[in-house]
């Protein structure tokens, strides 16, 4: 990477559902994330110049398609959230499906859920089977007025079958959106540290993987932590990424190495079961980054990052 150091915010698990409600059944998490929270998030992004990647789960937890009926969620809330995401989040972020359910694998034939999680299901699929699955995810978002430019992996989906995974994603984008370029987010703090071209064929177009180079500093703000402990742990998390004086932390190390500062977060970790301690910490962390590095950094969407590789 040359020139200004790119900075991007990764927001996983986005939409109207708090995915922790289904992923951590032993803890009482809020089911819904209100539109008012999304509006506050968008305001902080505009204020601090934040750009990045935002995922939307097209069939959240298998409750139903966003372009149909989502069980347990009032239709008006689904539409209000999607309206806000289109108007205020999509201009700042590359939008991706987080495959289909981020939960049990979806049966494309009958619309039910299989008794296997998506990441396990993908381990033995061929590229055309993956393309069919990803195509439906893209179609649902397109039906709701979004223009996705990549795919987000729920958990480690695709890691054990990455060649077919990358090819399937590329085939799906060419099929549904006629795009010759796309990306996927899978790798987190591993050997891949920069946007990396994985495949480039007439069937797939150019498919780039873009990693997260930090952990989710905001995750500990959720229940069962007490509000006081949540604030303390989240502060420790952002200090590990960049101290208030800007001299230490993962972001400082990445900057000195000339690597992208790709900040991992989750919709539910920012929301923090209504406390929004993660969102407040995101505000503080991004102000620190801007104050410390100034015009030596540049906030980019993931689509822009893929083009800069």
PDB file of C-alpha atoms in Angstrom:
ATOM      1  CA  UNK A   1       0.000   0.000   0.000  1.00  0.00           C
ATOM      2  CA  UNK A   2       1.334   3.471  -0.857  1.00  0.00           C
ATOM      3  CA  UNK A   3       0.346   7.060  -0.122  1.00  0.00           C
ATOM      4  CA  UNK A   4      -2.192   7.672   2.617  1.00  0.00           C
ATOM      5  CA  UNK A   5      -2.985   4.783   4.937  1.00  0.00           C
ATOM      6  CA  UNK A   6      -6.537   3.538   4.314  1.00  0.00           C
ATOM      7  CA  UNK A   7      -8.908   3.277   7.264  1.00  0.00           C
ATOM      8  CA  UNK A   8     -12.234   1.436   7.141  1.00  0.00           C
ATOM      9  CA  UNK A   9     -14.887   0.420   9.637  1.00  0.00           C
ATOM     10  CA  UNK A  10     -16.329  -3.081   9.353  1.00  0.00           C
ATOM     11  CA  UNK A  11     -19.880  -3.456  10.704  1.00  0.00           C
ATOM     12  CA  UNK A  12     -21.050  -7.067  10.756  1.00  0.00           C
ATOM     13  CA  UNK A  13     -24.497  -8.548  11.515  1.00  0.00           C
ATOM     14  CA  UNK A  14     -26.425  -5.450  10.447  1.00  0.00           C
ATOM     15  CA  UNK A  15     -30.182  -5.054  10.124  1.00  0.00           C
ATOM     16  CA  UNK A  16     -33.243  -5.032  12.370  1.00  0.00           C
ATOM     17  CA  UNK A  17     -32.338  -8.163  14.361  1.00  0.00           C
ATOM     18  CA  UNK A  18     -29.836  -8.330  17.195  1.00  0.00           C
ATOM     19  CA  UNK A  19     -28.037 -11.506  16.115  1.00  0.00           C
ATOM     20  CA  UNK A  20     -26.697 -12.076  19.640  1.00  0.00           C
ATOM     21  CA  UNK A  21     -30.307 -12.845  20.637  1.00  0.00           C
ATOM     22  CA  UNK A  22     -29.945 -16.064  18.628  1.00  0.00           C
ATOM     23  CA  UNK A  23     -26.217 -16.709  18.888  1.00  0.00           C
ATOM     24  CA  UNK A  24     -26.001 -16.493  22.702  1.00  0.00           C
ATOM     25  CA  UNK A  25     -29.147 -18.162  23.990  1.00  0.00           C
ATOM     26  CA  UNK A  26     -27.772 -18.376  27.519  1.00  0.00           C
ATOM     27  CA  UNK A  27     -27.899 -14.561  27.794  1.00  0.00           C
ATOM     28  CA  UNK A  28     -30.976 -12.331  27.520  1.00  0.00           C
ATOM     29  CA  UNK A  29     -30.218 -10.004  24.604  1.00  0.00           C
ATOM     30  CA  UNK A  30     -32.622  -7.514  23.032  1.00  0.00           C
ATOM     31  CA  UNK A  31     -34.290  -8.981  19.955  1.00  0.00           C
ATOM     32  CA  UNK A  32     -34.631  -5.799  17.917  1.00  0.00           C
ATOM     33  CA  UNK A  33     -32.286  -2.896  17.218  1.00  0.00           C
ATOM     34  CA  UNK A  34     -34.284   0.325  16.865  1.00  0.00           C
ATOM     35  CA  UNK A  35     -34.114   2.732  13.947  1.00  0.00           C
ATOM     36  CA  UNK A  36     -33.203   5.537  16.353  1.00  0.00           C
ATOM     37  CA  UNK A  37     -29.932   3.758  17.113  1.00  0.00           C
ATOM     38  CA  UNK A  38     -29.126   3.427  13.407  1.00  0.00           C
ATOM     39  CA  UNK A  39     -29.770   7.145  12.997  1.00  0.00           C
ATOM     40  CA  UNK A  40     -27.301   7.962  15.812  1.00  0.00           C
ATOM     41  CA  UNK A  41     -24.725   5.663  14.224  1.00  0.00           C
ATOM     42  CA  UNK A  42     -25.115   7.404  10.866  1.00  0.00           C
ATOM     43  CA  UNK A  43     -24.656  10.783  12.566  1.00  0.00           C
ATOM     44  CA  UNK A  44     -21.372   9.724  14.152  1.00  0.00           C
ATOM     45  CA  UNK A  45     -20.172   8.366  10.815  1.00  0.00           C
ATOM     46  CA  UNK A  46     -20.880  11.680   9.095  1.00  0.00           C
ATOM     47  CA  UNK A  47     -19.288  13.681  11.913  1.00  0.00           C
ATOM     48  CA  UNK A  48     -16.060  11.672  11.915  1.00  0.00           C
ATOM     49  CA  UNK A  49     -15.858  10.929   8.197  1.00  0.00           C
ATOM     50  CA  UNK A  50     -16.222   7.170   8.761  1.00  0.00           C
ATOM     51  CA  UNK A  51     -16.495   4.881   5.740  1.00  0.00           C
ATOM     52  CA  UNK A  52     -16.203   1.123   5.393  1.00  0.00           C
ATOM     53  CA  UNK A  53     -18.301  -2.017   4.963  1.00  0.00           C
ATOM     54  CA  UNK A  54     -21.776  -2.654   6.388  1.00  0.00           C
ATOM     55  CA  UNK A  55     -23.424  -6.064   6.180  1.00  0.00           C
ATOM     56  CA  UNK A  56     -27.142  -6.789   6.147  1.00  0.00           C
ATOM     57  CA  UNK A  57     -28.457 -10.282   6.933  1.00  0.00           C
ATOM     58  CA  UNK A  58     -31.052 -10.972   4.164  1.00  0.00           C
ATOM     59  CA  UNK A  59     -32.951 -13.723   6.043  1.00  0.00           C
ATOM     60  CA  UNK A  60     -32.060 -12.780   9.621  1.00  0.00           C
ATOM     61  CA  UNK A  61     -31.719 -15.878  11.817  1.00  0.00           C
ATOM     62  CA  UNK A  62     -33.990 -17.700   9.355  1.00  0.00           C
ATOM     63  CA  UNK A  63     -37.028 -15.649  10.456  1.00  0.00           C
ATOM     64  CA  UNK A  64     -37.915 -14.677   6.902  1.00  0.00           C
ATOM     65  CA  UNK A  65     -36.715 -12.725   3.897  1.00  0.00           C
ATOM     66  CA  UNK A  66     -36.318  -8.964   4.119  1.00  0.00           C
ATOM     67  CA  UNK A  67     -38.226  -8.717   0.852  1.00  0.00           C
ATOM     68  CA  UNK A  68     -41.068 -10.741   2.346  1.00  0.00           C
ATOM     69  CA  UNK A  69     -42.190 -11.285   5.940  1.00  0.00           C
ATOM     70  CA  UNK A  70     -39.733 -11.425   8.859  1.00  0.00           C
ATOM     71  CA  UNK A  71     -41.334 -13.246  11.780  1.00  0.00           C
ATOM     72  CA  UNK A  72     -41.213 -11.466  15.175  1.00  0.00           C
ATOM     73  CA  UNK A  73     -40.443  -8.108  13.528  1.00  0.00           C
ATOM     74  CA  UNK A  74     -43.208  -5.626  12.620  1.00  0.00           C
ATOM     75  CA  UNK A  75     -43.215  -4.913   8.887  1.00  0.00           C
ATOM     76  CA  UNK A  76     -43.108  -1.169   9.518  1.00  0.00           C
ATOM     77  CA  UNK A  77     -39.908  -1.576  11.556  1.00  0.00           C
ATOM     78  CA  UNK A  78     -38.233  -3.621   8.821  1.00  0.00           C
ATOM     79  CA  UNK A  79     -39.112  -0.988   6.224  1.00  0.00           C
ATOM     80  CA  UNK A  80     -38.105   1.947   8.438  1.00  0.00           C
ATOM     81  CA  UNK A  81     -34.713   0.404   9.158  1.00  0.00           C
ATOM     82  CA  UNK A  82     -34.066  -0.437   5.509  1.00  0.00           C
ATOM     83  CA  UNK A  83     -35.140   3.078   4.476  1.00  0.00           C
ATOM     84  CA  UNK A  84     -32.600   4.576   6.864  1.00  0.00           C
ATOM     85  CA  UNK A  85     -29.826   2.187   5.805  1.00  0.00           C
ATOM     86  CA  UNK A  86     -30.417   3.044   2.139  1.00  0.00           C
ATOM     87  CA  UNK A  87     -30.502   6.794   2.747  1.00  0.00           C
ATOM     88  CA  UNK A  88     -27.818   7.301   5.383  1.00  0.00           C
ATOM     89  CA  UNK A  89     -25.553   4.223   5.557  1.00  0.00           C
ATOM     90  CA  UNK A  90     -25.273   3.038   1.940  1.00  0.00           C
ATOM     91  CA  UNK A  91     -23.656   6.330   0.755  1.00  0.00           C
ATOM     92  CA  UNK A  92     -20.823   5.818   3.283  1.00  0.00           C
ATOM     93  CA  UNK A  93     -20.363   2.043   3.277  1.00  0.00           C
ATOM     94  CA  UNK A  94     -20.013  -0.832   0.851  1.00  0.00           C
ATOM     95  CA  UNK A  95     -23.143  -2.905   1.448  1.00  0.00           C
ATOM     96  CA  UNK A  96     -22.884  -6.695   1.615  1.00  0.00           C
ATOM     97  CA  UNK A  97     -25.168  -9.580   2.466  1.00  0.00           C
ATOM     98  CA  UNK A  98     -23.890 -11.648   5.383  1.00  0.00           C
ATOM     99  CA  UNK A  99     -24.749 -14.697   3.303  1.00  0.00           C
ATOM    100  CA  UNK A 100     -28.422 -15.488   4.017  1.00  0.00           C
ATOM    101  CA  UNK A 101     -29.264 -16.209   7.657  1.00  0.00           C
ATOM    102  CA  UNK A 102     -26.034 -15.947   9.694  1.00  0.00           C
ATOM    103  CA  UNK A 103     -27.522 -18.945  11.441  1.00  0.00           C
ATOM    104  CA  UNK A 104     -28.904 -22.218  10.070  1.00  0.00           C
ATOM    105  CA  UNK A 105     -28.269 -22.889   6.384  1.00  0.00           C
ATOM    106  CA  UNK A 106     -31.170 -21.920   4.127  1.00  0.00           C
ATOM    107  CA  UNK A 107     -32.843 -24.482   1.889  1.00  0.00           C
ATOM    108  CA  UNK A 108     -33.124 -22.804  -1.509  1.00  0.00           C
ATOM    109  CA  UNK A 109     -35.740 -25.309  -2.675  1.00  0.00           C
ATOM    110  CA  UNK A 110     -38.410 -24.801  -0.019  1.00  0.00           C
ATOM    111  CA  UNK A 111     -37.361 -21.761   2.031  1.00  0.00           C
ATOM    112  CA  UNK A 112     -36.888 -23.692   5.272  1.00  0.00           C
ATOM    113  CA  UNK A 113     -33.728 -23.914   7.360  1.00  0.00           C
ATOM    114  CA  UNK A 114     -31.488 -26.961   7.487  1.00  0.00           C
ATOM    115  CA  UNK A 115     -30.167 -28.460  10.731  1.00  0.00           C
ATOM    116  CA  UNK A 116     -26.633 -27.218  10.072  1.00  0.00           C
ATOM    117  CA  UNK A 117     -24.994 -23.816  10.432  1.00  0.00           C
ATOM    118  CA  UNK A 118     -24.034 -21.894   7.315  1.00  0.00           C
ATOM    119  CA  UNK A 119     -20.274 -22.083   7.830  1.00  0.00           C
ATOM    120  CA  UNK A 120     -20.394 -25.883   8.213  1.00  0.00           C
ATOM    121  CA  UNK A 121     -22.776 -26.229   5.263  1.00  0.00           C
ATOM    122  CA  UNK A 122     -20.382 -24.327   2.977  1.00  0.00           C
ATOM    123  CA  UNK A 123     -17.422 -26.613   3.702  1.00  0.00           C
ATOM    124  CA  UNK A 124     -18.361 -29.137   0.996  1.00  0.00           C
ATOM    125  CA  UNK A 125     -20.266 -27.071  -1.563  1.00  0.00           C
ATOM    126  CA  UNK A 126     -19.013 -26.601  -5.114  1.00  0.00           C
ATOM    127  CA  UNK A 127     -18.589 -23.169  -6.656  1.00  0.00           C
ATOM    128  CA  UNK A 128     -21.895 -23.287  -8.550  1.00  0.00           C
ATOM    129  CA  UNK A 129     -23.807 -24.348  -5.429  1.00  0.00           C
ATOM    130  CA  UNK A 130     -22.234 -21.436  -3.557  1.00  0.00           C
ATOM    131  CA  UNK A 131     -23.106 -19.135  -6.459  1.00  0.00           C
ATOM    132  CA  UNK A 132     -26.775 -20.147  -6.187  1.00  0.00           C
ATOM    133  CA  UNK A 133     -26.787 -19.450  -2.445  1.00  0.00           C
ATOM    134  CA  UNK A 134     -25.016 -16.095  -2.758  1.00  0.00           C
ATOM    135  CA  UNK A 135     -27.204 -15.126  -5.719  1.00  0.00           C
ATOM    136  CA  UNK A 136     -30.338 -15.304  -3.573  1.00  0.00           C
ATOM    137  CA  UNK A 137     -28.677 -13.141  -0.909  1.00  0.00           C
ATOM    138  CA  UNK A 138     -27.805 -10.537  -3.538  1.00  0.00           C
ATOM    139  CA  UNK A 139     -31.279 -10.677  -5.086  1.00  0.00           C
ATOM    140  CA  UNK A 140     -32.967  -9.996  -1.739  1.00  0.00           C
ATOM    141  CA  UNK A 141     -30.846  -6.888  -1.140  1.00  0.00           C
ATOM    142  CA  UNK A 142     -31.348  -5.700  -4.712  1.00  0.00           C
ATOM    143  CA  UNK A 143     -35.110  -6.176  -4.270  1.00  0.00           C
ATOM    144  CA  UNK A 144     -34.921  -3.800  -1.294  1.00  0.00           C
ATOM    145  CA  UNK A 145     -33.054  -1.118  -3.217  1.00  0.00           C
ATOM    146  CA  UNK A 146     -29.434  -1.848  -2.298  1.00  0.00           C
ATOM    147  CA  UNK A 147     -26.468  -2.271  -4.636  1.00  0.00           C
ATOM    148  CA  UNK A 148     -24.184  -4.780  -2.881  1.00  0.00           C
ATOM    149  CA  UNK A 149     -20.529  -4.820  -3.899  1.00  0.00           C
ATOM    150  CA  UNK A 150     -19.240  -7.723  -1.802  1.00  0.00           C
ATOM    151  CA  UNK A 151     -20.112 -10.533   0.601  1.00  0.00           C
ATOM    152  CA  UNK A 152     -19.511 -10.933   4.326  1.00  0.00           C
ATOM    153  CA  UNK A 153     -18.795 -14.360   5.792  1.00  0.00           C
ATOM    154  CA  UNK A 154     -20.824 -15.313   8.856  1.00  0.00           C
ATOM    155  CA  UNK A 155     -18.327 -16.691  11.340  1.00  0.00           C
ATOM    156  CA  UNK A 156     -15.638 -18.482   9.290  1.00  0.00           C
ATOM    157  CA  UNK A 157     -17.933 -19.376   6.402  1.00  0.00           C
ATOM    158  CA  UNK A 158     -15.836 -20.332   3.384  1.00  0.00           C
ATOM    159  CA  UNK A 159     -12.539 -20.675   5.233  1.00  0.00           C
ATOM    160  CA  UNK A 160     -12.358 -24.450   4.728  1.00  0.00           C
ATOM    161  CA  UNK A 161     -13.407 -24.201   1.081  1.00  0.00           C
ATOM    162  CA  UNK A 162     -12.040 -20.827   0.050  1.00  0.00           C
ATOM    163  CA  UNK A 163     -11.286 -21.528  -3.607  1.00  0.00           C
ATOM    164  CA  UNK A 164     -14.865 -22.573  -4.324  1.00  0.00           C
ATOM    165  CA  UNK A 165     -16.145 -19.835  -2.024  1.00  0.00           C
ATOM    166  CA  UNK A 166     -14.320 -17.065  -3.896  1.00  0.00           C
ATOM    167  CA  UNK A 167     -15.334 -18.478  -7.272  1.00  0.00           C
ATOM    168  CA  UNK A 168     -18.968 -18.854  -6.225  1.00  0.00           C
ATOM    169  CA  UNK A 169     -19.113 -15.255  -5.030  1.00  0.00           C
ATOM    170  CA  UNK A 170     -17.647 -13.983  -8.288  1.00  0.00           C
ATOM    171  CA  UNK A 171     -20.049 -16.065 -10.381  1.00  0.00           C
ATOM    172  CA  UNK A 172     -22.998 -14.771  -8.335  1.00  0.00           C
ATOM    173  CA  UNK A 173     -22.014 -11.130  -8.834  1.00  0.00           C
ATOM    174  CA  UNK A 174     -21.636 -11.585 -12.569  1.00  0.00           C
ATOM    175  CA  UNK A 175     -24.985 -13.396 -12.699  1.00  0.00           C
ATOM    176  CA  UNK A 176     -27.081 -11.033 -10.556  1.00  0.00           C
ATOM    177  CA  UNK A 177     -25.416  -7.633 -10.872  1.00  0.00           C
ATOM    178  CA  UNK A 178     -23.297  -8.051 -14.029  1.00  0.00           C
ATOM    179  CA  UNK A 179     -20.298  -6.893 -12.012  1.00  0.00           C
ATOM    180  CA  UNK A 180     -16.743  -7.833 -13.000  1.00  0.00           C
ATOM    181  CA  UNK A 181     -15.327  -6.891  -9.583  1.00  0.00           C
ATOM    182  CA  UNK A 182     -16.403  -7.825  -6.062  1.00  0.00           C
ATOM    183  CA  UNK A 183     -14.880  -8.589  -2.652  1.00  0.00           C
ATOM    184  CA  UNK A 184     -15.519 -10.704   0.380  1.00  0.00           C
ATOM    185  CA  UNK A 185     -14.718 -10.289   4.073  1.00  0.00           C
ATOM    186  CA  UNK A 186     -13.565 -13.441   5.843  1.00  0.00           C
ATOM    187  CA  UNK A 187     -10.058 -13.099   7.266  1.00  0.00           C
ATOM    188  CA  UNK A 188      -9.467 -11.551  10.703  1.00  0.00           C
ATOM    189  CA  UNK A 189      -5.984 -10.819  12.060  1.00  0.00           C
ATOM    190  CA  UNK A 190      -4.301 -13.648  10.182  1.00  0.00           C
ATOM    191  CA  UNK A 191      -1.739 -14.006   7.411  1.00  0.00           C
ATOM    192  CA  UNK A 192      -3.792 -11.895   4.996  1.00  0.00           C
ATOM    193  CA  UNK A 193      -3.323  -8.254   6.000  1.00  0.00           C
ATOM    194  CA  UNK A 194      -3.997  -6.350   2.791  1.00  0.00           C
ATOM    195  CA  UNK A 195      -6.664  -6.573   0.078  1.00  0.00           C
ATOM    196  CA  UNK A 196      -5.655  -9.622  -1.952  1.00  0.00           C
ATOM    197  CA  UNK A 197      -6.885 -10.768  -5.364  1.00  0.00           C
ATOM    198  CA  UNK A 198      -8.039 -14.390  -5.003  1.00  0.00           C
ATOM    199  CA  UNK A 199      -9.360 -15.152  -8.460  1.00  0.00           C
ATOM    200  CA  UNK A 200      -9.668 -13.429 -11.820  1.00  0.00           C
ATOM    201  CA  UNK A 201     -11.290 -15.499 -14.567  1.00  0.00           C
ATOM    202  CA  UNK A 202     -13.893 -14.883 -17.268  1.00  0.00           C
ATOM    203  CA  UNK A 203     -16.436 -16.777 -15.130  1.00  0.00           C
ATOM    204  CA  UNK A 204     -15.757 -14.949 -11.867  1.00  0.00           C
ATOM    205  CA  UNK A 205     -14.310 -11.574 -12.703  1.00  0.00           C
ATOM    206  CA  UNK A 206     -11.927 -10.147 -10.105  1.00  0.00           C
ATOM    207  CA  UNK A 207     -12.662 -11.354  -6.569  1.00  0.00           C
ATOM    208  CA  UNK A 208     -10.679  -9.703  -3.761  1.00  0.00           C
ATOM    209  CA  UNK A 209     -10.549 -10.684  -0.104  1.00  0.00           C
ATOM    210  CA  UNK A 210     -10.260  -7.815   2.394  1.00  0.00           C
ATOM    211  CA  UNK A 211      -9.274  -8.612   6.004  1.00  0.00           C
ATOM    212  CA  UNK A 212      -9.972  -7.116   9.417  1.00  0.00           C
ATOM    213  CA  UNK A 213      -6.715  -6.075  11.050  1.00  0.00           C
ATOM    214  CA  UNK A 214      -8.177  -5.461  14.523  1.00  0.00           C
ATOM    215  CA  UNK A 215     -10.437  -7.261  16.961  1.00  0.00           C
ATOM    216  CA  UNK A 216     -13.914  -6.001  17.884  1.00  0.00           C
ATOM    217  CA  UNK A 217     -13.049  -3.583  20.686  1.00  0.00           C
ATOM    218  CA  UNK A 218     -16.729  -3.086  21.536  1.00  0.00           C
ATOM    219  CA  UNK A 219     -17.918  -6.659  22.021  1.00  0.00           C
ATOM    220  CA  UNK A 220     -17.708  -6.651  25.833  1.00  0.00           C
ATOM    221  CA  UNK A 221     -20.307  -3.892  26.103  1.00  0.00           C
ATOM    222  CA  UNK A 222     -23.147  -6.386  25.728  1.00  0.00           C
ATOM    223  CA  UNK A 223     -24.946  -8.251  28.480  1.00  0.00           C
ATOM    224  CA  UNK A 224     -24.282 -10.000  30.832  1.00  0.00           C
ATOM    225  CA  UNK A 225     -21.767  -7.263  31.703  1.00  0.00           C
ATOM    226  CA  UNK A 226     -23.040  -4.612  34.096  1.00  0.00           C
ATOM    227  CA  UNK A 227     -23.159  -1.089  32.605  1.00  0.00           C
ATOM    228  CA  UNK A 228     -20.143  -0.055  34.667  1.00  0.00           C
ATOM    229  CA  UNK A 229     -18.109  -3.102  33.691  1.00  0.00           C
ATOM    230  CA  UNK A 230     -19.197  -2.759  30.059  1.00  0.00           C
ATOM    231  CA  UNK A 231     -17.856   0.791  29.863  1.00  0.00           C
ATOM    232  CA  UNK A 232     -14.602  -0.241  31.517  1.00  0.00           C
ATOM    233  CA  UNK A 233     -14.023  -3.197  29.203  1.00  0.00           C
ATOM    234  CA  UNK A 234     -14.887  -1.262  26.066  1.00  0.00           C
ATOM    235  CA  UNK A 235     -12.507   1.533  27.094  1.00  0.00           C
ATOM    236  CA  UNK A 236      -9.780  -1.078  27.529  1.00  0.00           C
ATOM    237  CA  UNK A 237     -10.669  -2.387  24.075  1.00  0.00           C
ATOM    238  CA  UNK A 238     -10.292   0.929  22.279  1.00  0.00           C
ATOM    239  CA  UNK A 239      -7.116   1.753  24.242  1.00  0.00           C
ATOM    240  CA  UNK A 240      -5.641  -1.462  22.821  1.00  0.00           C
ATOM    241  CA  UNK A 241      -6.372  -0.171  19.322  1.00  0.00           C
ATOM    242  CA  UNK A 242      -5.145   3.368  19.946  1.00  0.00           C
ATOM    243  CA  UNK A 243      -4.310   5.110  23.208  1.00  0.00           C
ATOM    244  CA  UNK A 244      -5.670   8.582  23.835  1.00  0.00           C
ATOM    245  CA  UNK A 245      -2.256  10.126  23.110  1.00  0.00           C
ATOM    246  CA  UNK A 246      -2.033   8.201  19.831  1.00  0.00           C
ATOM    247  CA  UNK A 247       1.343   6.690  20.633  1.00  0.00           C
ATOM    248  CA  UNK A 248       0.446   3.050  21.207  1.00  0.00           C
ATOM    249  CA  UNK A 249      -1.938   0.364  20.024  1.00  0.00           C
ATOM    250  CA  UNK A 250      -2.743  -1.836  17.070  1.00  0.00           C
ATOM    251  CA  UNK A 251      -3.711   1.119  14.868  1.00  0.00           C
ATOM    252  CA  UNK A 252      -0.353   2.788  15.545  1.00  0.00           C
ATOM    253  CA  UNK A 253       1.454  -0.465  14.665  1.00  0.00           C
ATOM    254  CA  UNK A 254      -0.546  -0.893  11.455  1.00  0.00           C
ATOM    255  CA  UNK A 255       0.103   2.716  10.470  1.00  0.00           C
ATOM    256  CA  UNK A 256       3.851   2.382  10.999  1.00  0.00           C
ATOM    257  CA  UNK A 257       3.870  -0.779   8.854  1.00  0.00           C
ATOM    258  CA  UNK A 258       1.874   0.876   6.093  1.00  0.00           C
ATOM    259  CA  UNK A 259      -1.012  -1.571   6.497  1.00  0.00           C
ATOM    260  CA  UNK A 260      -4.731  -0.748   6.276  1.00  0.00           C
ATOM    261  CA  UNK A 261      -6.430   0.071   9.574  1.00  0.00           C
ATOM    262  CA  UNK A 262      -9.560  -2.062   9.166  1.00  0.00           C
ATOM    263  CA  UNK A 263     -11.599  -1.818  12.358  1.00  0.00           C
ATOM    264  CA  UNK A 264     -13.884  -4.730  13.195  1.00  0.00           C
ATOM    265  CA  UNK A 265     -17.226  -4.130  14.890  1.00  0.00           C
ATOM    266  CA  UNK A 266     -20.655  -5.740  15.050  1.00  0.00           C
ATOM    267  CA  UNK A 267     -24.052  -4.049  14.942  1.00  0.00           C
ATOM    268  CA  UNK A 268     -24.962  -5.641  18.274  1.00  0.00           C
ATOM    269  CA  UNK A 269     -21.658  -4.728  19.932  1.00  0.00           C
ATOM    270  CA  UNK A 270     -22.169  -1.061  19.038  1.00  0.00           C
ATOM    271  CA  UNK A 271     -25.787  -1.227  20.239  1.00  0.00           C
ATOM    272  CA  UNK A 272     -24.816  -3.101  23.417  1.00  0.00           C
ATOM    273  CA  UNK A 273     -28.385  -4.093  24.330  1.00  0.00           C
ATOM    274  CA  UNK A 274     -29.604  -0.510  24.296  1.00  0.00           C
ATOM    275  CA  UNK A 275     -26.704   0.966  26.270  1.00  0.00           C
ATOM    276  CA  UNK A 276     -24.854   2.118  23.121  1.00  0.00           C
ATOM    277  CA  UNK A 277     -21.553   2.013  25.022  1.00  0.00           C
ATOM    278  CA  UNK A 278     -19.987   0.533  21.894  1.00  0.00           C
ATOM    279  CA  UNK A 279     -21.260   3.407  19.774  1.00  0.00           C
ATOM    280  CA  UNK A 280     -19.891   5.981  22.230  1.00  0.00           C
ATOM    281  CA  UNK A 281     -16.542   4.188  22.187  1.00  0.00           C
ATOM    282  CA  UNK A 282     -16.551   4.102  18.379  1.00  0.00           C
ATOM    283  CA  UNK A 283     -17.027   7.874  18.406  1.00  0.00           C
ATOM    284  CA  UNK A 284     -14.054   8.267  20.749  1.00  0.00           C
ATOM    285  CA  UNK A 285     -11.823   5.811  18.865  1.00  0.00           C
ATOM    286  CA  UNK A 286     -12.431   7.338  15.448  1.00  0.00           C
ATOM    287  CA  UNK A 287     -11.824  10.841  16.819  1.00  0.00           C
ATOM    288  CA  UNK A 288      -8.514   9.577  18.225  1.00  0.00           C
ATOM    289  CA  UNK A 289      -7.573   8.099  14.847  1.00  0.00           C
ATOM    290  CA  UNK A 290      -8.422  11.305  12.992  1.00  0.00           C
ATOM    291  CA  UNK A 291      -6.660  13.494  15.542  1.00  0.00           C
ATOM    292  CA  UNK A 292      -3.526  11.326  15.617  1.00  0.00           C
ATOM    293  CA  UNK A 293      -2.992  10.665  11.918  1.00  0.00           C
ATOM    294  CA  UNK A 294      -4.719  13.632  10.319  1.00  0.00           C
ATOM    295  CA  UNK A 295      -4.267  13.892   6.558  1.00  0.00           C
ATOM    296  CA  UNK A 296      -1.910  10.894   6.517  1.00  0.00           C
ATOM    297  CA  UNK A 297      -4.940   8.572   6.489  1.00  0.00           C
ATOM    298  CA  UNK A 298      -7.954   8.248   4.236  1.00  0.00           C
ATOM    299  CA  UNK A 299     -11.313   6.693   5.127  1.00  0.00           C
ATOM    300  CA  UNK A 300     -12.386   4.317   2.351  1.00  0.00           C
ATOM    301  CA  UNK A 301     -15.248   1.964   1.613  1.00  0.00           C
ATOM    302  CA  UNK A 302     -14.342  -1.679   1.024  1.00  0.00           C
ATOM    303  CA  UNK A 303     -15.153  -1.253  -2.655  1.00  0.00           C
ATOM    304  CA  UNK A 304     -12.603   1.564  -2.782  1.00  0.00           C
ATOM    305  CA  UNK A 305     -10.116  -0.568  -0.827  1.00  0.00           C
ATOM    306  CA  UNK A 306     -10.461  -3.389  -3.335  1.00  0.00           C
ATOM    307  CA  UNK A 307      -9.639  -0.965  -6.143  1.00  0.00           C
ATOM    308  CA  UNK A 308      -6.522   0.264  -4.270  1.00  0.00           C
ATOM    309  CA  UNK A 309      -4.925  -3.141  -3.785  1.00  0.00           C
TER     310      UNK A 309
END
